[in-house]
């Protein structure tokens, strides 16, 4: 069954045909309706009720309604997910950064929803798998102590927003409690304090050479300053890992890991929760108390955040994060080959991100095609132009992970 997803626009999205989300969406429709001035940010496929639902093309029925009437379509162990689709799929295209924050784990999500249902609309956690489609730039997880010490030692202007005694405590001990206190003062600083600190810092760095700028991560700070002006999150790269993912590289972000995407294109798989505890790079509400309580302030090595795929055969690799809701296969098949996506015990969503092929029922699939595949249904196709397909499905047999600690 072919699916039609929901296309969203946000100021941080890429413009017009430069956005894979916009291009994929309109490629399956009337291309002349693509607006080159629109910031197409996300193309979403979800099996949950939404104001902008995913629709089955042939019947015009919402996917969530179809699943509700046919609970067995989830497949094996569907009761683990209350017979609902446990994941949603997004194509995300960023020209500039998104807000910085973390997602609460299951128990905290339940508590936050109970206390603040208007702010936290879901009781679910939100583990997240990112796969770079082109290049993807991300900030995620706190740096090693030595890196943080090196950066903040070169920026005396930080003492305008963070008391020097607190900085000194961290420089001497490296204790996560002192790191948390630094973040508290950074997030709590007034606009004037942030403005004064950043103005003095950038004025001083104007005359600095490239070596001096590299020692304080100047280029990343400058980019964020141009996008978010006097936001406390401009200083975030001093504390968080700055990561570049090449096409096909993946990252798994468990609950509690502080992160944001800064630039690029990615294939994202996550749960349907919209809960985010923001701490910077936003004009929206920053929930400082909950962020300090829930965020994981332990150091996260880049190697532990990267998720290496398993190669299943010459054409298919599998990304299996420690989460019951999701796993992903990436299938790349050259022209003139015939290939079969094997039947699975669960339903799946398949997304074509490159190429053209003909299914065994003579339908054509091409860039932007999304299919809902039923349990125990195989998909055979003949490739007309080198093709890449991502297939997402549940993973009920996987060990459950709801925090950073089970990934380290």
Coordinates of C-alpha atoms in Angstrom, one line a residue:
X1 CA 0.0 0.0 0.0
X2 CA 1.5 3.3 -1.0
X3 CA 1.5 6.1 1.6
X4 CA 1.2 9.9 1.4
X5 CA 3.0 11.6 4.2
X6 CA 2.7 15.0 5.8
X7 CA 5.0 17.8 4.7
X8 CA 5.9 20.5 7.2
X9 CA 7.7 23.8 7.0
X10 CA 9.8 25.5 9.6
X11 CA 12.2 28.4 9.4
X12 CA 15.2 26.0 9.9
X13 CA 14.2 23.9 6.9
X14 CA 15.9 23.9 3.5
X15 CA 14.4 26.0 0.8
X16 CA 12.4 24.6 -2.2
X17 CA 14.1 21.8 -4.3
X18 CA 17.2 21.9 -2.1
X19 CA 15.1 20.2 0.6
X20 CA 14.9 16.4 0.1
X21 CA 11.6 16.5 2.2
X22 CA 10.0 19.0 -0.2
X23 CA 11.5 17.4 -3.3
X24 CA 10.3 13.8 -2.3
X25 CA 6.9 15.1 -1.5
X26 CA 6.2 17.0 -4.7
X27 CA 8.1 14.5 -6.9
X28 CA 5.2 12.1 -6.2
X29 CA 2.6 14.8 -7.0
X30 CA 2.7 17.9 -9.2
X31 CA 6.3 19.2 -9.3
X32 CA 5.3 22.6 -10.4
X33 CA 3.6 23.2 -7.0
X34 CA 7.0 23.1 -5.2
X35 CA 7.7 26.5 -3.8
X36 CA 11.3 27.5 -4.1
X37 CA 10.9 30.0 -1.3
X38 CA 9.3 27.6 1.2
X39 CA 11.4 26.1 4.0
X40 CA 10.5 22.4 3.7
X41 CA 11.7 20.9 7.0
X42 CA 10.1 17.4 7.5
X43 CA 8.2 14.7 5.6
X44 CA 6.5 12.5 8.2
X45 CA 5.0 9.0 7.9
X46 CA 3.1 8.0 11.1
X47 CA 0.5 5.4 12.1
X48 CA -0.8 7.6 14.9
X49 CA -3.7 10.0 15.0
X50 CA -2.6 13.5 13.9
X51 CA -4.0 16.7 12.6
X52 CA -2.0 16.0 9.4
X53 CA -2.2 12.2 9.1
X54 CA -0.5 9.7 6.9
X55 CA -2.9 8.5 4.2
X56 CA -3.1 5.3 2.2
X57 CA -3.1 6.5 -1.4
X58 CA -5.3 3.9 -3.0
X59 CA -8.2 4.2 -0.4
X60 CA -7.7 7.7 1.0
X61 CA -8.0 6.2 4.4
X62 CA -5.8 7.4 7.3
X63 CA -3.1 4.9 8.2
X64 CA -4.0 5.1 11.9
X65 CA -7.6 4.3 11.2
X66 CA -6.6 1.3 9.0
X67 CA -4.4 0.0 11.8
X68 CA -7.1 0.6 14.4
X69 CA -9.6 -1.5 12.4
X70 CA -7.0 -4.2 11.6
X71 CA -4.9 -4.6 14.7
X72 CA -3.3 -7.8 13.4
X73 CA -1.4 -5.7 10.8
X74 CA 1.3 -4.8 13.4
X75 CA 2.4 -8.4 13.4
X76 CA 4.1 -10.6 15.9
X77 CA 3.9 -9.3 19.5
X78 CA 1.7 -6.4 18.4
X79 CA 0.2 -6.3 21.9
X80 CA 3.6 -5.0 23.2
X81 CA 2.7 -1.8 21.3
X82 CA -1.0 -1.8 22.2
X83 CA -1.5 -2.8 18.5
X84 CA -0.4 0.6 17.4
X85 CA 2.5 1.4 15.0
X86 CA 5.4 1.9 17.5
X87 CA 7.5 4.2 15.3
X88 CA 7.3 7.1 12.9
X89 CA 9.5 7.9 10.0
X90 CA 10.8 11.4 9.1
X91 CA 12.9 12.9 6.3
X92 CA 14.5 16.0 8.0
X93 CA 16.3 18.7 6.0
X94 CA 18.0 21.5 7.9
X95 CA 19.5 24.7 6.7
X96 CA 20.0 25.9 10.2
X97 CA 19.9 24.4 13.7
X98 CA 16.9 23.1 15.7
X99 CA 16.3 23.7 19.4
X100 CA 18.6 22.1 21.9
X101 CA 17.2 19.7 24.5
X102 CA 16.6 16.1 25.5
X103 CA 13.7 13.7 25.6
X104 CA 12.4 12.2 28.9
X105 CA 12.5 8.5 29.5
X106 CA 9.3 6.5 30.0
X107 CA 8.7 7.0 33.7
X108 CA 9.6 10.7 33.5
X109 CA 7.4 11.2 30.5
X110 CA 4.4 9.7 32.4
X111 CA 5.1 12.0 35.4
X112 CA 5.5 15.1 33.1
X113 CA 2.3 14.3 31.2
X114 CA 0.5 13.9 34.5
X115 CA 1.8 17.2 35.9
X116 CA 1.9 19.3 32.7
X117 CA -0.3 17.7 30.0
X118 CA -0.3 20.9 28.0
X119 CA 3.4 21.1 27.8
X120 CA 4.2 17.4 27.6
X121 CA 1.5 15.7 25.5
X122 CA 2.7 12.1 25.6
X123 CA 3.4 9.4 28.2
X124 CA 5.9 7.8 25.9
X125 CA 9.7 8.0 25.7
X126 CA 11.4 9.0 22.5
X127 CA 14.6 7.1 21.6
X128 CA 15.8 8.4 18.2
X129 CA 17.7 6.8 15.3
X130 CA 19.3 9.2 12.8
X131 CA 20.8 8.0 9.5
X132 CA 22.6 10.6 7.4
X133 CA 21.2 10.9 3.8
X134 CA 23.8 13.4 2.7
X135 CA 26.1 15.0 5.3
X136 CA 24.6 15.6 8.7
X137 CA 25.9 17.9 11.5
X138 CA 24.8 17.1 15.0
X139 CA 25.6 18.2 18.6
X140 CA 24.9 15.3 21.0
X141 CA 26.1 14.2 24.4
X142 CA 28.5 15.9 26.7
X143 CA 32.2 16.0 25.8
X144 CA 35.0 14.4 27.7
X145 CA 36.1 16.5 30.7
X146 CA 39.5 17.3 29.1
X147 CA 37.8 18.8 26.0
X148 CA 35.4 20.9 28.1
X149 CA 38.2 22.2 30.3
X150 CA 40.3 23.1 27.2
X151 CA 37.5 25.1 25.7
X152 CA 36.2 27.0 28.7
X153 CA 39.7 27.8 29.9
X154 CA 40.1 30.0 26.8
X155 CA 36.9 32.0 27.3
X156 CA 37.1 34.3 30.3
X157 CA 33.9 35.9 29.1
X158 CA 32.0 32.9 30.4
X159 CA 32.4 34.3 33.9
X160 CA 29.9 37.0 33.0
X161 CA 27.1 34.3 32.9
X162 CA 28.6 31.6 35.1
X163 CA 30.2 32.5 38.4
X164 CA 33.9 32.1 38.3
X165 CA 33.9 30.0 41.4
X166 CA 31.6 27.5 39.7
X167 CA 33.8 27.3 36.7
X168 CA 36.8 26.9 38.9
X169 CA 35.1 24.0 40.8
X170 CA 34.6 22.2 37.5
X171 CA 38.2 22.9 36.3
X172 CA 39.5 21.4 39.5
X173 CA 37.2 18.4 39.9
X174 CA 35.5 17.6 36.6
X175 CA 32.6 16.5 38.7
X176 CA 29.2 16.2 36.8
X177 CA 27.6 18.1 39.7
X178 CA 29.7 21.1 38.9
X179 CA 29.0 20.7 35.2
X180 CA 25.3 20.7 36.0
X181 CA 25.7 23.9 38.0
X182 CA 27.5 25.6 35.1
X183 CA 24.6 24.7 32.9
X184 CA 22.1 26.0 35.5
X185 CA 23.8 29.4 35.5
X186 CA 24.1 29.4 31.7
X187 CA 20.4 28.7 31.1
X188 CA 19.3 31.1 33.9
X189 CA 21.4 34.0 32.7
X190 CA 19.6 37.2 31.7
X191 CA 19.5 38.4 28.1
X192 CA 21.8 41.3 29.0
X193 CA 24.3 39.0 30.7
X194 CA 24.4 36.7 27.6
X195 CA 24.6 39.7 25.3
X196 CA 27.5 41.3 27.2
X197 CA 29.4 38.0 27.4
X198 CA 29.0 37.2 23.7
X199 CA 29.7 40.7 22.5
X200 CA 33.0 40.9 24.4
X201 CA 34.0 37.4 23.3
X202 CA 33.4 38.0 19.5
X203 CA 35.0 41.4 19.7
X204 CA 38.1 39.8 21.2
X205 CA 38.2 37.0 18.7
X206 CA 38.0 39.4 15.7
X207 CA 41.7 39.9 15.9
X208 CA 42.6 36.3 16.8
X209 CA 44.4 34.0 14.4
X210 CA 43.0 30.7 13.2
X211 CA 44.9 28.7 15.8
X212 CA 43.4 30.8 18.7
X213 CA 39.9 30.5 17.2
X214 CA 40.2 26.7 16.9
X215 CA 41.1 26.5 20.6
X216 CA 37.7 27.9 21.6
X217 CA 35.6 26.2 18.8
X218 CA 35.0 29.7 17.3
X219 CA 33.6 28.7 14.0
X220 CA 30.7 26.7 15.4
X221 CA 29.9 29.3 18.0
X222 CA 29.9 32.0 15.3
X223 CA 27.5 30.0 13.2
X224 CA 25.1 29.5 16.1
X225 CA 25.4 33.2 17.0
X226 CA 24.4 34.2 13.5
X227 CA 21.4 31.9 13.7
X228 CA 20.3 32.4 17.3
X229 CA 21.8 35.7 18.3
X230 CA 22.0 36.2 22.1
X231 CA 20.8 32.7 23.1
X232 CA 22.4 30.8 25.9
X233 CA 22.8 27.8 23.6
X234 CA 25.4 29.6 21.5
X235 CA 27.9 28.4 24.1
X236 CA 26.7 24.8 23.9
X237 CA 29.4 23.6 21.5
X238 CA 31.9 24.1 24.3
X239 CA 30.2 21.4 26.3
X240 CA 28.6 19.0 23.7
X241 CA 30.1 16.7 21.1
X242 CA 30.1 18.3 17.6
X243 CA 29.6 15.4 15.2
X244 CA 29.7 15.0 11.4
X245 CA 27.9 12.0 9.9
X246 CA 28.7 10.9 6.4
X247 CA 26.0 9.4 4.1
X248 CA 24.8 6.1 5.5
X249 CA 26.3 6.7 9.0
X250 CA 23.9 6.4 11.9
X251 CA 23.6 7.6 15.4
X252 CA 21.3 6.4 18.2
X253 CA 20.2 9.0 20.8
X254 CA 18.6 7.4 23.9
X255 CA 16.4 9.3 26.3
X256 CA 18.2 12.0 28.4
X257 CA 21.0 12.7 25.9
X258 CA 21.2 16.4 25.1
X259 CA 21.2 17.0 21.4
X260 CA 20.2 18.9 18.3
X261 CA 20.7 18.7 14.6
X262 CA 22.5 21.7 13.1
X263 CA 22.6 21.2 9.3
X264 CA 22.1 18.5 6.7
X265 CA 19.6 15.8 5.7
X266 CA 18.7 12.7 7.6
X267 CA 16.3 9.8 7.8
X268 CA 14.9 9.8 11.4
X269 CA 13.0 7.0 13.1
X270 CA 11.5 7.6 16.5
X271 CA 8.4 7.1 18.6
X272 CA 5.3 9.3 18.2
X273 CA 6.1 11.3 21.3
X274 CA 6.4 15.0 20.9
X275 CA 7.9 15.6 24.4
X276 CA 11.1 17.7 24.4
X277 CA 12.7 19.4 27.3
X278 CA 14.4 22.5 25.8
X279 CA 17.5 24.2 27.2
X280 CA 18.6 26.5 24.4
X281 CA 18.7 27.6 20.8
X282 CA 15.0 28.4 21.0
X283 CA 12.5 31.2 21.7
X284 CA 10.2 28.6 23.3
X285 CA 9.9 27.7 27.0
X286 CA 13.1 26.4 28.6
X287 CA 12.2 24.0 31.4
X288 CA 15.4 24.5 33.4
X289 CA 14.4 22.4 36.5
X290 CA 13.2 19.4 34.5
X291 CA 16.2 19.6 32.2
X292 CA 18.7 19.5 35.1
X293 CA 16.8 16.6 36.6
X294 CA 16.5 14.4 33.5
X295 CA 19.4 15.3 31.2
X296 CA 22.4 12.9 31.3
X297 CA 25.5 15.0 32.2
X298 CA 27.9 12.1 31.9
X299 CA 30.4 12.2 29.1
X300 CA 29.4 10.5 25.9
X301 CA 32.1 9.4 23.5
X302 CA 31.3 9.9 19.8
X303 CA 32.1 6.2 19.2
X304 CA 29.4 5.1 21.6
X305 CA 26.8 7.4 20.0
X306 CA 27.6 6.1 16.5
X307 CA 25.5 3.0 15.6
X308 CA 27.4 0.7 13.2
X309 CA 25.3 -1.3 10.8
X310 CA 25.3 -5.1 10.3
X311 CA 25.9 -6.2 6.7
X312 CA 23.3 -8.8 5.9
X313 CA 24.3 -9.4 2.2
X314 CA 25.8 -7.7 -0.7
X315 CA 22.9 -5.2 -0.9
X316 CA 21.4 -4.9 2.5
X317 CA 22.7 -3.5 5.9
X318 CA 20.7 -3.4 9.1
X319 CA 20.7 -0.7 11.9
X320 CA 19.6 -2.3 15.1
X321 CA 19.5 0.2 18.0
X322 CA 18.8 -1.0 21.6
X323 CA 15.1 -0.1 21.4
X324 CA 12.0 -2.3 21.0
X325 CA 10.2 0.2 18.7
X326 CA 12.5 0.2 15.7
X327 CA 15.1 -1.3 13.4
X328 CA 16.0 -0.2 9.9
X329 CA 17.3 -2.0 6.8
X330 CA 19.1 0.0 4.1
X331 CA 18.9 -1.7 0.7
X332 CA 21.0 -0.5 -2.2
X333 CA 20.6 -2.4 -5.5
X334 CA 22.2 -1.6 -8.9
X335 CA 20.4 -1.3 -12.2
X336 CA 19.1 -4.4 -13.9
X337 CA 19.1 -6.5 -10.7
X338 CA 16.0 -8.2 -9.3
X339 CA 15.8 -8.2 -5.6
X340 CA 13.4 -9.4 -3.0
X341 CA 12.8 -7.7 0.4
X342 CA 12.2 -10.7 2.6
X343 CA 8.9 -11.1 4.4
X344 CA 9.0 -10.1 8.1
X345 CA 6.9 -11.1 11.1
X346 CA 5.9 -7.4 11.5
X347 CA 4.5 -4.6 9.4
X348 CA 7.0 -2.1 7.9
X349 CA 7.3 1.2 6.1
X350 CA 9.6 1.3 3.1
X351 CA 10.9 4.6 1.7
X352 CA 12.7 5.1 -1.6
X353 CA 15.3 7.8 -1.4
X354 CA 17.0 7.1 -4.8
X355 CA 16.3 5.4 -8.1
X356 CA 13.5 3.6 -9.9
X357 CA 12.2 0.0 -9.9
X358 CA 9.3 -2.0 -11.1
X359 CA 7.4 -4.2 -8.6
X360 CA 6.3 -7.7 -9.5
X361 CA 2.7 -6.3 -9.9
X362 CA 4.1 -3.9 -12.5
X363 CA 3.8 -0.8 -10.3
X364 CA 6.7 1.7 -10.4
X365 CA 8.4 2.9 -7.3
X366 CA 10.8 5.8 -7.4
X367 CA 12.3 8.6 -5.4
X368 CA 9.8 9.6 -2.7
X369 CA 7.7 6.5 -2.8
X370 CA 6.6 5.2 0.6
X371 CA 5.0 1.8 1.1
X372 CA 3.2 0.2 4.1
X373 CA 4.1 -3.5 3.9
X374 CA 2.0 -6.1 5.8
X375 CA 3.4 -8.9 8.0
X376 CA 4.7 -11.9 6.0
X377 CA 4.5 -9.9 2.8
X378 CA 7.6 -9.9 0.6
X379 CA 8.4 -7.2 -2.0
X380 CA 10.2 -8.1 -5.2
X381 CA 11.3 -5.5 -7.7
X382 CA 13.4 -5.1 -10.9
X383 CA 15.8 -2.1 -10.7
X384 CA 15.6 0.4 -13.7
X385 CA 17.9 3.0 -12.0
X386 CA 20.2 2.3 -9.1
X387 CA 17.9 2.3 -6.1
X388 CA 18.1 2.9 -2.3
X389 CA 15.3 1.9 0.0
X390 CA 15.0 2.2 3.7
X391 CA 12.7 -0.3 5.5
X392 CA 11.6 0.4 9.1
X393 CA 9.9 -2.2 11.3
X394 CA 9.5 -3.0 15.0
X395 CA 12.0 -5.0 17.0
X396 CA 10.1 -6.6 20.0
X397 CA 12.9 -9.1 20.6
X398 CA 15.5 -6.4 21.2
X399 CA 16.6 -5.5 24.7
X400 CA 14.8 -2.5 26.0
X401 CA 16.8 0.7 26.4
X402 CA 15.5 3.8 28.0
X403 CA 18.6 5.8 29.0
X404 CA 22.1 6.5 27.9
X405 CA 23.5 4.0 30.4
X406 CA 22.5 0.9 28.4
X407 CA 24.3 2.2 25.4
X408 CA 27.7 2.7 27.1

